[in-house]
XYZ file of N, CA and C in Angstrom:
852
model
N 129.705 87.284 121.532
C 130.401 86.611 120.160
C 131.482 85.850 120.011
N 131.099 85.318 119.526
C 131.793 84.721 119.227
C 133.645 85.672 117.989
N 134.823 84.624 118.145
C 136.292 85.256 117.610
C 136.122 85.786 115.783
N 136.079 86.667 115.203
C 136.402 87.226 114.635
C 136.742 86.716 113.594
N 138.581 85.715 114.537
C 139.153 84.760 113.162
C 138.411 83.121 113.584
N 136.895 83.143 113.493
C 135.835 81.754 113.516
C 134.970 81.358 112.128
N 135.615 81.839 111.286
C 134.949 81.805 110.298
C 134.613 80.760 109.262
N 135.582 79.589 110.169
C 135.697 77.839 108.844
C 133.857 77.763 108.981
N 134.197 77.274 107.180
C 132.515 77.049 106.933
C 131.258 78.043 106.639
N 132.424 79.303 106.386
C 131.203 80.699 106.813
C 131.128 80.393 104.944
N 130.231 82.060 104.495
C 130.064 82.121 103.191
C 130.732 83.376 103.683
N 131.255 83.818 102.912
C 131.799 85.268 102.940
C 131.613 85.945 101.563
N 130.778 87.144 101.471
C 130.378 87.277 100.169
C 131.176 88.787 100.879
N 131.593 89.097 99.307
C 132.143 90.278 98.772
C 131.796 91.398 98.620
N 132.109 92.354 98.754
C 131.329 94.241 98.751
C 130.179 94.784 97.594
N 129.006 94.582 97.942
C 128.874 94.887 96.616
C 127.632 93.617 96.710
N 127.634 92.327 97.612
C 126.881 91.572 97.245
C 125.172 91.639 98.533
N 125.752 92.499 99.807
C 124.706 92.558 99.992
C 123.771 94.050 100.671
N 122.398 93.939 100.378
C 122.176 95.050 100.151
C 122.481 96.497 100.629
N 122.849 96.195 102.345
C 123.444 97.210 102.108
C 124.329 97.987 102.269
N 125.125 97.228 101.634
C 126.539 97.535 100.040
C 126.445 98.570 100.332
N 124.858 98.557 99.207
C 124.528 99.525 97.694
C 124.462 99.963 98.160
N 124.292 100.533 99.900
C 123.155 102.157 99.860
C 124.374 102.425 100.771
N 125.675 101.892 101.035
C 126.946 102.499 101.427
C 126.869 103.283 100.664
N 127.843 102.692 99.124
C 127.697 103.161 98.079
C 127.029 104.339 97.417
N 125.917 104.238 97.372
C 125.118 104.985 96.761
C 124.404 107.185 98.228
N 124.729 106.771 99.861
C 124.594 107.374 100.656
C 126.551 108.451 100.961
N 127.665 107.357 100.850
C 128.812 107.361 101.495
C 129.179 108.633 101.238
N 129.524 109.851 102.229
C 130.489 111.024 101.769
C 131.991 111.263 101.911
N 132.843 110.965 101.257
C 134.158 110.980 101.406
C 134.324 112.567 101.813
N 133.204 113.063 101.819
C 133.993 113.834 102.689
C 132.999 114.643 104.157
N 133.146 113.952 104.610
C 132.019 114.402 105.705
C 133.027 114.616 106.815
N 132.517 115.522 107.972
C 133.565 115.574 108.724
C 133.006 114.319 109.791
N 132.173 113.854 109.914
C 132.000 112.354 110.665
C 133.403 111.734 110.557
N 133.783 110.990 111.242
C 134.327 109.983 111.154
C 133.871 108.161 110.924
N 134.290 107.674 110.757
C 134.093 106.481 109.865
C 133.060 105.729 110.539
N 133.679 105.567 111.751
C 131.658 104.879 112.851
C 130.530 105.855 113.068
N 131.439 107.075 112.812
C 130.025 107.940 112.911
C 129.107 108.314 111.976
N 129.984 107.896 110.568
C 129.321 107.752 109.707
C 128.337 106.859 109.437
N 128.753 105.043 109.815
C 128.575 104.077 109.680
C 127.095 104.005 110.264
N 127.342 104.548 111.685
C 125.740 104.580 112.309
C 125.356 106.040 111.987
N 125.066 106.787 111.038
C 124.174 107.082 110.953
C 123.462 107.022 109.777
N 123.985 105.969 108.808
C 124.067 105.417 107.420
C 122.799 104.203 108.331
N 123.609 102.929 108.861
C 122.323 102.337 109.504
C 121.060 102.480 110.353
N 121.760 103.547 110.625
C 120.368 104.501 111.571
C 119.076 104.491 110.246
N 119.468 104.988 108.789
C 118.766 106.058 108.062
C 118.176 104.724 107.763
N 119.387 103.326 107.187
C 118.611 102.202 105.903
C 117.541 101.259 106.953
N 117.688 101.290 108.403
C 116.932 100.755 108.824
C 115.404 101.580 109.376
N 115.349 102.878 109.113
C 115.043 103.808 109.072
C 113.853 103.747 108.049
N 113.957 103.656 107.374
C 113.591 103.348 105.513
C 112.173 102.364 105.364
N 112.329 101.516 106.580
C 111.620 100.001 106.523
C 111.997 98.815 105.211
N 110.505 98.284 105.062
C 110.487 97.052 104.539
C 110.029 97.642 102.861
N 110.042 98.345 102.789
C 109.055 99.200 100.875
C 110.383 100.592 100.602
N 111.662 100.858 101.410
C 111.834 102.097 101.055
C 113.385 100.665 100.977
N 113.761 100.242 101.550
C 114.911 99.402 101.508
C 115.351 97.959 99.983
N 113.459 98.128 99.476
C 113.600 96.768 98.432
C 114.669 97.350 96.969
N 114.998 98.604 96.968
C 115.008 98.962 95.507
C 116.630 98.537 96.127
N 117.746 98.043 96.811
C 118.716 97.596 96.903
C 118.662 96.042 97.290
N 118.007 95.238 96.857
C 117.781 93.859 97.347
C 117.675 93.630 95.687
N 118.905 92.867 95.152
C 118.343 91.863 94.139
C 119.812 91.984 92.951
N 120.625 93.607 93.507
C 121.571 93.644 92.640
C 122.646 94.252 92.712
N 122.962 93.378 92.344
C 125.104 93.011 93.062
C 125.771 93.845 91.222
N 126.454 94.832 92.637
C 127.552 95.755 91.617
C 128.598 94.805 90.822
N 129.520 95.090 89.567
C 130.811 94.576 88.887
C 131.456 96.234 89.840
N 132.657 95.116 89.775
C 133.901 95.601 90.550
C 133.990 96.476 90.289
N 134.328 97.193 89.165
C 134.414 98.626 88.571
C 133.160 99.854 88.606
N 132.330 99.178 89.051
C 131.184 99.760 89.128
C 130.722 100.024 91.319
N 132.271 100.066 91.754
C 132.383 100.723 93.116
C 132.864 101.562 93.158
N 132.881 102.713 93.399
C 133.758 103.709 93.797
C 134.644 103.405 95.110
N 136.182 103.507 94.117
C 137.106 104.092 94.886
C 137.169 104.215 96.448
N 136.139 105.308 96.884
C 136.299 105.813 98.017
C 135.447 105.407 99.130
N 135.811 104.738 98.232
C 133.663 103.884 99.605
C 134.738 102.530 100.343
N 134.413 102.749 101.440
C 134.779 102.344 102.298
C 134.096 100.820 101.774
N 135.215 99.329 102.412
C 134.238 98.493 101.442
C 134.459 97.504 103.167
N 135.496 98.070 104.182
C 135.460 96.717 105.306
C 134.899 97.574 106.834
N 133.454 98.407 105.842
C 132.725 98.672 107.743
C 131.832 97.206 108.107
N 131.796 95.925 107.641
C 131.346 95.529 107.935
C 132.656 93.999 108.065
N 132.897 93.426 109.392
C 134.521 92.443 109.066
C 132.988 91.090 108.383
N 134.509 90.900 108.066
C 134.223 89.163 107.296
C 133.681 88.290 108.133
N 132.848 88.459 109.571
C 132.359 88.014 110.040
C 131.089 88.028 110.060
N 130.942 89.412 110.216
C 129.897 90.287 110.421
C 128.869 89.975 108.704
N 129.424 89.903 107.829
C 129.709 90.168 106.688
C 128.884 88.321 106.170
N 129.664 87.540 106.982
C 128.854 86.088 106.936
C 127.424 85.690 107.333
N 127.379 86.856 108.708
C 126.417 86.551 109.457
C 124.915 87.676 108.549
N 125.244 88.688 108.313
C 124.547 89.474 108.214
C 123.435 89.504 107.341
N 121.989 89.217 107.461
C 120.644 89.053 106.720
C 120.618 87.199 106.786
N 121.666 86.814 107.155
C 120.726 85.435 107.739
C 119.994 84.992 108.164
N 119.177 83.844 108.798
C 117.640 82.823 109.047
C 118.061 83.420 110.246
N 118.724 83.533 110.600
C 118.149 83.748 112.626
C 117.367 85.357 112.360
N 116.387 85.243 114.041
C 115.574 86.031 113.550
C 115.558 87.056 115.568
N 116.704 86.420 115.920
C 116.861 87.187 117.383
C 117.974 87.970 117.662
N 117.837 89.099 118.444
C 119.112 89.174 119.347
C 118.981 89.051 120.474
N 119.833 88.775 121.074
C 120.035 88.860 122.435
C 121.175 89.176 123.451
N 120.628 90.911 123.600
C 121.021 91.569 123.907
C 121.675 91.605 125.535
N 122.985 91.959 126.270
C 123.730 92.367 127.384
C 123.606 94.156 128.152
N 122.613 94.409 128.716
C 123.033 95.270 128.968
C 123.742 96.582 130.340
N 123.235 94.951 131.399
C 124.303 95.444 132.808
C 125.171 95.217 132.865
N 126.264 96.119 133.368
C 127.189 95.350 134.073
C 127.955 95.839 135.066
N 127.371 96.321 135.861
C 127.125 97.506 137.266
C 127.451 98.373 136.866
N 127.594 99.347 138.554
C 128.413 100.372 138.511
C 128.859 100.700 137.959
N 129.645 101.582 137.569
C 130.970 101.403 136.251
C 132.149 101.926 137.490
N 131.654 102.770 138.385
C 132.119 102.755 140.099
C 132.791 102.414 140.352
N 132.064 101.066 140.992
C 132.081 100.610 141.823
C 132.694 98.634 141.611
N 133.742 98.305 141.265
C 134.174 96.982 141.161
C 133.331 95.835 141.376
N 133.288 96.156 142.541
C 131.735 95.240 143.672
C 130.312 94.660 142.822
N 130.478 95.627 142.627
C 128.729 96.226 141.533
C 129.576 95.286 140.299
N 130.109 95.712 139.894
C 130.136 95.577 138.303
C 130.744 93.341 138.458
N 131.403 93.067 139.590
C 131.809 91.920 140.203
C 130.361 90.744 140.125
N 129.571 91.361 140.973
C 127.615 91.364 140.868
C 127.009 90.471 140.061
N 127.416 91.681 139.082
C 126.688 92.036 137.457
C 127.153 91.279 136.491
N 128.291 90.991 136.592
C 128.962 89.254 135.904
C 128.922 87.613 136.633
N 128.807 87.939 137.752
C 128.426 86.337 138.575
C 126.349 86.963 137.570
N 125.696 87.696 138.485
C 124.330 87.381 138.359
C 124.283 87.313 136.555
N 124.982 88.004 135.379
C 124.464 87.847 133.621
C 125.087 85.869 133.401
N 125.890 85.330 134.083
C 126.588 84.404 134.163
C 125.347 82.842 134.528
N 125.044 83.815 135.836
C 123.659 82.698 136.319
C 122.319 83.296 135.544
N 121.710 84.413 135.099
C 120.704 83.987 134.394
C 121.226 82.944 132.741
N 122.323 82.973 131.648
C 122.620 82.409 131.396
C 122.329 80.969 131.413
N 122.970 80.430 132.892
C 122.716 78.846 133.097
C 121.443 78.852 132.784
N 120.771 79.920 133.793
C 118.670 79.576 133.237
C 118.462 79.503 132.042
N 118.941 80.554 131.475
C 118.578 79.770 130.026
C 118.948 78.757 129.595
N 120.322 78.514 130.142
C 120.826 77.305 128.856
C 120.592 75.782 129.396
N 118.972 76.196 130.256
C 119.330 74.940 130.697
C 118.138 73.611 130.014
N 117.716 73.439 128.883
C 117.397 73.091 128.609
C 118.285 72.463 127.244
N 119.447 73.843 126.594
C 120.010 73.244 126.232
C 121.539 73.010 125.850
N 122.148 73.342 127.313
C 123.342 73.607 127.965
C 124.235 74.489 127.520
N 123.742 75.679 126.802
C 124.435 76.814 127.116
C 123.779 77.607 125.958
N 123.872 78.741 125.684
C 123.178 79.239 124.411
C 123.683 79.270 122.687
N 124.695 78.793 122.896
C 125.242 78.833 121.328
C 124.475 77.692 121.121
N 123.864 76.449 121.821
C 122.623 75.804 121.011
C 121.711 75.714 120.883
N 120.554 77.034 121.257
C 119.113 77.729 121.101
C 119.783 78.807 119.840
N 120.901 79.743 119.555
C 120.051 79.421 118.723
C 122.448 80.556 118.969
N 122.235 81.744 117.104
C 123.709 81.195 116.778
C 124.440 82.311 117.634
N 125.409 81.912 118.368
C 126.741 82.995 118.797
C 126.598 84.601 118.462
N 126.810 84.429 117.412
C 127.029 85.328 117.139
C 125.669 87.115 117.278
N 124.410 86.243 117.519
C 123.608 87.708 117.809
C 123.350 87.324 119.609
N 124.224 86.570 120.245
C 124.886 87.031 121.599
C 126.086 88.602 121.821
N 125.205 89.561 122.021
C 126.060 90.559 122.296
C 125.887 91.206 124.029
N 127.144 90.686 124.073
C 127.527 91.000 125.234
C 129.064 91.646 125.068
N 129.176 92.830 124.521
C 129.967 93.801 124.739
C 130.162 94.732 125.343
N 130.789 95.397 126.859
C 130.610 96.652 127.700
C 130.325 97.877 126.840
N 131.809 97.881 126.280
C 131.456 99.486 125.906
C 130.960 99.503 124.753
N 129.475 98.860 123.996
C 129.113 99.371 123.596
C 127.451 99.259 123.130
N 127.494 98.089 124.809
C 125.932 98.012 124.540
C 125.289 97.903 126.324
N 126.223 98.967 127.513
C 125.962 99.233 128.780
C 125.451 100.005 128.535
N 124.102 100.253 129.579
C 123.130 100.961 130.219
C 123.836 101.865 130.814
N 124.905 101.608 131.191
C 125.822 103.522 131.812
C 126.388 104.774 130.334
N 126.715 103.604 129.784
C 127.321 103.976 128.838
C 126.152 104.608 127.768
N 124.958 104.205 127.282
C 123.980 104.467 126.377
C 123.059 105.313 126.698
N 123.182 105.555 128.275
C 122.550 106.604 128.882
C 122.860 107.116 129.416
N 124.386 107.549 128.634
C 124.974 108.947 128.686
C 124.797 109.888 127.303
N 124.929 108.502 126.574
C 125.090 108.957 124.983
C 123.675 109.447 124.463
N 122.530 109.165 124.720
C 121.176 109.344 124.498
C 120.262 110.189 125.178
N 120.214 111.622 123.981
C 119.310 112.129 124.613
C 117.546 111.977 125.336
N 117.579 110.516 125.201
C 116.288 109.546 126.097
C 116.468 109.042 126.687
N 116.011 109.128 128.309
C 116.098 107.820 129.000
C 115.422 106.765 128.424
N 116.607 106.598 128.285
C 116.160 104.578 128.010
C 116.365 103.132 128.842
N 116.824 103.906 129.991
C 117.263 102.666 132.002
C 116.735 103.743 132.676
N 116.591 103.183 133.151
C 115.782 103.973 135.292
C 116.684 103.137 135.710
N 117.872 103.318 136.731
C 118.761 102.365 137.382
C 119.029 101.023 136.724
N 119.425 100.822 135.902
C 119.662 100.019 134.431
C 118.709 99.122 134.602
N 117.414 99.644 134.252
C 115.996 98.857 133.910
C 116.004 99.682 132.764
N 116.332 98.735 131.528
C 115.036 99.449 130.441
C 114.156 99.537 130.923
N 113.080 100.797 129.855
C 112.337 101.440 130.331
C 112.033 101.694 128.303
N 112.031 100.901 127.439
C 111.819 100.942 125.949
C 110.393 102.083 125.451
N 110.423 103.091 125.122
C 109.137 103.655 124.537
C 108.829 102.448 123.357
N 107.568 102.811 123.301
C 106.855 102.291 121.901
C 106.661 103.761 120.418
N 107.726 102.794 119.688
C 107.188 103.721 118.234
C 109.296 104.440 118.853
N 109.998 104.079 119.822
C 111.499 103.928 120.050
C 112.339 103.560 119.443
N 113.406 103.607 118.231
C 114.435 102.367 118.453
C 115.779 102.724 119.135
N 115.461 101.658 119.871
C 116.412 101.829 121.256
C 117.521 101.809 121.537
N 118.990 102.794 121.582
C 120.031 102.754 120.890
C 120.893 101.326 121.140
N 120.122 100.319 122.506
C 121.232 98.432 121.579
C 120.837 97.865 120.690
N 119.798 98.924 120.510
C 119.322 97.524 118.959
C 119.722 98.950 118.118
N 119.825 99.694 117.894
C 120.434 100.416 116.676
C 122.418 99.580 117.051
N 123.075 99.475 117.973
C 124.567 98.935 118.471
C 124.189 97.679 117.787
N 123.264 97.105 118.392
C 123.507 95.139 117.419
C 123.506 95.995 115.792
N 122.852 95.855 115.230
C 121.895 96.512 114.092
C 122.824 96.772 113.499
N 123.889 97.576 113.852
C 125.960 97.818 113.403
C 126.353 96.778 112.898
N 126.573 95.610 113.487
C 126.605 95.275 113.166
C 126.273 94.010 111.767
N 125.336 93.722 112.617
C 123.837 93.175 110.815
C 123.080 94.359 110.380
N 123.574 94.956 109.611
C 122.136 96.173 109.083
C 121.416 95.402 108.794
N 121.324 94.320 107.618
C 120.391 93.217 107.530
C 119.293 92.678 107.380
N 119.861 92.421 109.061
C 119.323 91.098 109.560
C 117.388 92.479 110.564
N 117.541 93.732 109.748
C 116.158 94.311 109.838
C 115.211 93.455 109.728
N 115.386 92.709 108.486
C 115.132 92.456 107.476
C 115.490 90.745 106.785
N 116.779 90.696 106.441
C 118.036 90.110 105.877
C 117.037 90.255 103.926
N 117.820 89.584 103.345
C 118.284 89.372 101.588
C 117.424 88.704 101.363
N 116.683 88.289 101.412
C 115.365 87.798 100.258
C 114.917 87.794 99.816
N 114.332 88.649 98.268
C 113.161 88.874 97.587
C 112.319 88.196 97.305
N 111.781 89.656 98.475
C 109.822 89.214 98.590
C 108.511 89.413 97.349
N 107.600 88.060 97.197
C 106.723 88.582 96.066
C 106.252 89.971 96.232
N 106.066 90.770 94.993
C 104.631 92.188 95.353
C 103.871 92.106 95.402
N 103.038 90.412 95.743
C 102.015 89.852 95.786
C 101.707 89.397 96.358
N 102.750 88.938 97.397
C 102.554 88.668 98.767
C 102.790 89.779 100.251
N 103.437 91.288 99.980
C 103.738 91.866 100.886
C 102.657 92.103 101.641
N 102.255 92.906 102.438
C 101.273 93.472 103.437
C 100.974 95.263 103.142
N 100.242 95.471 103.006
C 100.155 96.745 102.937
C 100.439 97.292 104.240
N 101.359 99.048 103.500
C 101.912 99.346 104.351
C 102.169 100.017 105.459
N 100.425 100.055 106.239
C 99.497 100.106 106.706
C 99.531 98.794 108.242
N 99.624 97.677 107.361
C 99.122 96.341 107.938
C 100.986 96.227 108.915
N 102.514 96.846 107.294
C 103.491 95.653 108.242
C 103.820 97.094 109.301
N 103.843 98.198 109.641
C 103.697 98.927 111.135
C 104.111 98.091 111.940
N 102.399 97.406 112.329
C 102.490 96.830 113.377
C 101.699 94.948 113.251
N 103.946 95.372 111.922
C 103.941 93.248 112.847
C 105.362 93.019 112.956
N 106.154 92.516 113.381
C 107.058 91.882 114.428
C 108.354 91.505 113.244
N 108.505 92.013 113.608
C 110.626 91.982 111.807
C 111.622 90.716 112.854
N 111.728 91.336 114.080
C 112.939 91.342 115.130
C 112.120 90.913 116.694
N 112.780 89.256 117.465
C 112.933 89.138 119.351
C 113.360 89.814 119.371
N 114.335 90.339 120.173
C 114.771 90.977 121.017
C 114.854 90.982 122.184
N 115.920 90.260 122.637
C 115.928 89.629 124.627
C 116.659 90.656 125.116
N 116.213 90.849 125.945
C 117.263 92.445 126.798
C 117.682 91.830 128.507
N 118.846 91.529 128.325
C 119.783 91.379 130.118
C 120.056 92.101 130.001
N 118.939 93.613 130.610
C 119.372 94.104 131.751
C 119.200 94.484 132.698
N 119.476 94.923 133.925
C 119.500 94.929 135.570
C 118.353 94.166 136.132
N 117.182 93.894 135.678
C 116.266 93.513 136.079
C 116.042 91.841 135.670
N 116.705 91.701 135.557
C 117.416 89.933 133.971
C 118.217 89.627 135.140
N 118.824 90.416 135.467
C 120.394 89.346 135.639
C 120.695 89.722 137.647
N 119.506 89.994 137.709
C 118.661 90.073 139.520
C 117.594 89.586 139.043
N 116.940 89.499 138.376
C 115.766 89.343 138.818
C 115.070 87.447 138.018
N 116.002 87.745 137.603
C 115.823 86.456 136.446
C 114.582 87.297 134.981
N 114.054 87.569 135.195
C 112.715 88.823 134.239
C 112.859 88.990 133.350
N 113.888 88.494 132.179
C 113.801 89.165 130.274
C 112.996 89.481 129.759
N 113.715 91.074 129.575
C 112.117 91.358 128.540
C 111.923 91.588 126.910
N 111.196 91.517 126.513
C 110.892 90.857 125.610
C 110.605 91.697 124.395
N 111.134 92.321 123.172
C 110.584 93.326 122.608
C 110.630 92.791 120.974
N 108.876 92.841 121.173
C 109.011 93.209 118.894
C 109.443 94.245 118.386
N 110.119 94.034 117.899
C 110.877 94.962 116.722
C 109.909 95.045 115.096
N 109.813 96.282 114.604
C 108.849 96.233 113.854
C 110.211 96.492 112.698
N 109.761 96.669 111.114
C 110.832 96.408 110.337
C 111.757 98.169 109.714
N 111.252 98.892 111.026
C 111.955 100.177 110.575
C 112.677 99.989 112.731
N 112.680 99.255 112.222
C 113.875 99.166 114.438
C 112.646 99.527 115.167
N 111.531 99.754 114.987
C 110.799 100.207 116.274
C 110.063 99.911 117.131
N 110.130 99.902 118.823
C 109.131 98.888 119.096
C 108.028 98.467 119.760
N 106.972 97.803 119.328
C 105.851 98.220 119.378
C 105.409 97.408 120.342
N 103.551 97.936 120.358
C 104.003 98.280 122.278
C 103.715 97.167 123.519
N 103.339 96.524 122.882
C 103.321 95.242 123.822
C 104.824 94.858 123.869
N 104.975 94.956 125.222
C 106.137 94.090 125.513
C 105.546 93.033 126.753
N 106.842 92.212 127.054
C 106.940 91.154 127.945
C 108.127 90.696 128.789
N 108.349 90.775 130.689
C 108.816 90.307 130.901
C 108.841 88.654 131.693
N 108.943 87.861 130.898
C 109.228 86.539 131.134
C 110.460 86.250 131.932
N 110.681 84.886 133.122
C 110.775 84.119 133.856
C 112.599 83.880 132.279
N 113.268 83.374 133.323
C 114.104 83.135 132.474
C 114.154 81.535 131.884
N 113.622 80.757 132.648
C 113.881 79.432 132.306
C 112.885 79.410 131.279
N 111.857 80.293 130.816
C 110.873 80.306 130.175
C 111.908 80.370 128.391
N 112.464 81.350 128.795
C 113.376 82.061 127.437
C 112.932 80.911 125.993
N 113.750 79.716 126.593
C 114.093 79.378 125.073
C 112.613 78.937 124.448
N 111.601 78.606 125.029
C 110.283 78.570 125.137
C 109.907 80.151 123.713
N 109.915 80.803 124.555
C 110.208 82.634 123.675
C 111.089 82.239 122.782
N 111.835 82.098 122.731
C 112.867 82.004 121.471
C 112.372 81.377 119.646
N 111.571 79.393 121.179
C 110.776 78.317 120.211
C 109.927 79.262 119.548
N 108.942 79.574 119.815
C 107.454 79.789 119.767
C 107.899 80.896 118.737
N 108.281 82.391 118.627
C 108.747 83.295 117.876
C 109.096 82.363 116.103
N 109.957 81.620 116.771
C 110.782 80.699 115.545
C 110.270 80.229 114.124
N 108.857 79.769 115.646
C 107.809 79.224 114.972
C 106.205 80.513 113.743
N 107.393 81.481 114.464
C 106.216 82.447 113.625
C 104.794 83.150 114.507
N 105.477 82.679 115.809
C 104.236 83.432 117.236
C 104.463 84.441 117.051
N 104.124 85.547 117.236
C 104.335 86.999 117.046
C 103.312 87.503 118.696
N 105.055 88.092 119.352
C 104.662 88.606 120.308
C 103.434 89.595 121.033
N 102.720 89.789 120.613
C 101.695 90.196 120.338
C 100.407 88.920 120.574
N 100.895 87.626 120.778
C 99.671 87.022 120.237
C 99.118 86.149 122.100
N 100.666 87.556 123.286
C 99.879 87.038 123.996
C 99.228 88.106 124.918
N 98.705 89.588 124.408
C 97.481 89.611 124.502
C 96.443 89.595 123.447
N 95.339 90.622 123.789
C 93.804 90.771 123.093
C 94.502 92.153 122.746
N 94.828 92.659 123.194
C 94.915 94.347 122.665
C 96.608 95.096 122.810
N 96.591 94.494 121.588
C 98.389 94.500 121.286
C 98.525 96.236 120.821
N 97.491 96.858 120.494
C 97.714 98.112 120.678
C 98.210 99.050 122.001
N 98.325 98.389 123.095
C 98.380 98.609 124.591
C 99.269 99.020 124.694
N 100.405 99.863 125.425
C 101.457 100.666 125.738
C 101.916 99.700 127.247
N 101.912 97.773 127.016
C 101.752 97.437 128.344
C 102.803 96.757 128.016
N 103.751 96.319 129.568
C 104.568 95.519 129.743
C 104.148 94.551 130.706
N 103.887 93.173 130.044
C 103.570 92.658 131.436
C 104.373 91.336 131.651
N 103.774 90.701 133.122
C 104.921 89.927 133.030
C 103.791 88.498 133.085
N 104.826 87.069 132.313
C 104.470 86.097 131.964
C 104.106 85.642 133.403
N 102.978 84.970 133.864
C 103.072 84.453 134.957
C 102.492 83.001 135.253
N 103.808 81.919 134.649
C 103.427 80.446 134.192
C 102.680 79.831 135.354
N 102.365 79.916 136.779
C 102.290 79.099 137.667
C 102.944 78.719 138.761
N 104.503 79.705 137.978
C 105.570 78.823 139.544
C 105.617 79.407 140.291
N 104.288 80.452 140.882
C 104.759 81.725 142.410
C 104.880 82.680 141.743
N 105.713 83.346 140.393
C 105.446 85.566 139.898
C 106.646 85.949 139.812
N 107.541 84.475 140.224
C 109.198 84.638 140.323
C 109.961 85.254 139.132
N 110.739 85.710 138.787
C 111.461 85.817 137.144
C 112.675 84.506 137.314
N 112.981 83.924 138.536
C 113.631 82.411 138.646
C 113.104 81.346 139.469
N 111.269 81.362 139.480
C 110.646 79.958 139.670
C 110.307 79.400 137.916
């Protein structure tokens, strides 16, 4: 992510302008035994799990300054995060592989492998920041390392650094990313009620594309593509695509193509390796 000081030209919404602000105002517990970070994480997770229809009541209402309780923190998001939260970007790129924390050589190799992965992905654009907004490229070891997340999570989310997402779950690395932009799960646009799909239909619709740079991606070029629904849950059909096809995947999603359009059975618990005729390898 770019520097917090890089705010040139960004619109900085005051507290109360973002839908998540209203949720914080309603749910913040100043007497909670949790730390501020822990309580924020709890609220972000609850916010995401509300889903499209649960979040609607927080859209479109902006409180007067005097209506904001003095004991509600207004700095849970940094200025740069506030400027990006809920913007048009619908793709998150998350690095989770940083090597074995007890082996410096493994960590150095992981950095080199990740740099190579980014170079291949960027071959069409010159740099990743020209493909997508750099804010949504998450590369912070202390937040996203598979070693750290495997320790914190009660469920097995990684096997030797390789992500093994379970359909219906909210991966901890997705939650960690949305801690920086909780309104990104849906944006801040108020939709016409007449245009909304049924609650049943929306469960299987993709809201976000999450690209995961796990160990298999960094070492073999196979980048994991996850379709995330309106509750932050992984949809059953996943894709592993070669590094040099990531920009095409990103473009297709930006044009409205859901990940499930790559299969005739979107409900199947499947992780498909895309073969574009290059020999079957992630770097081909």
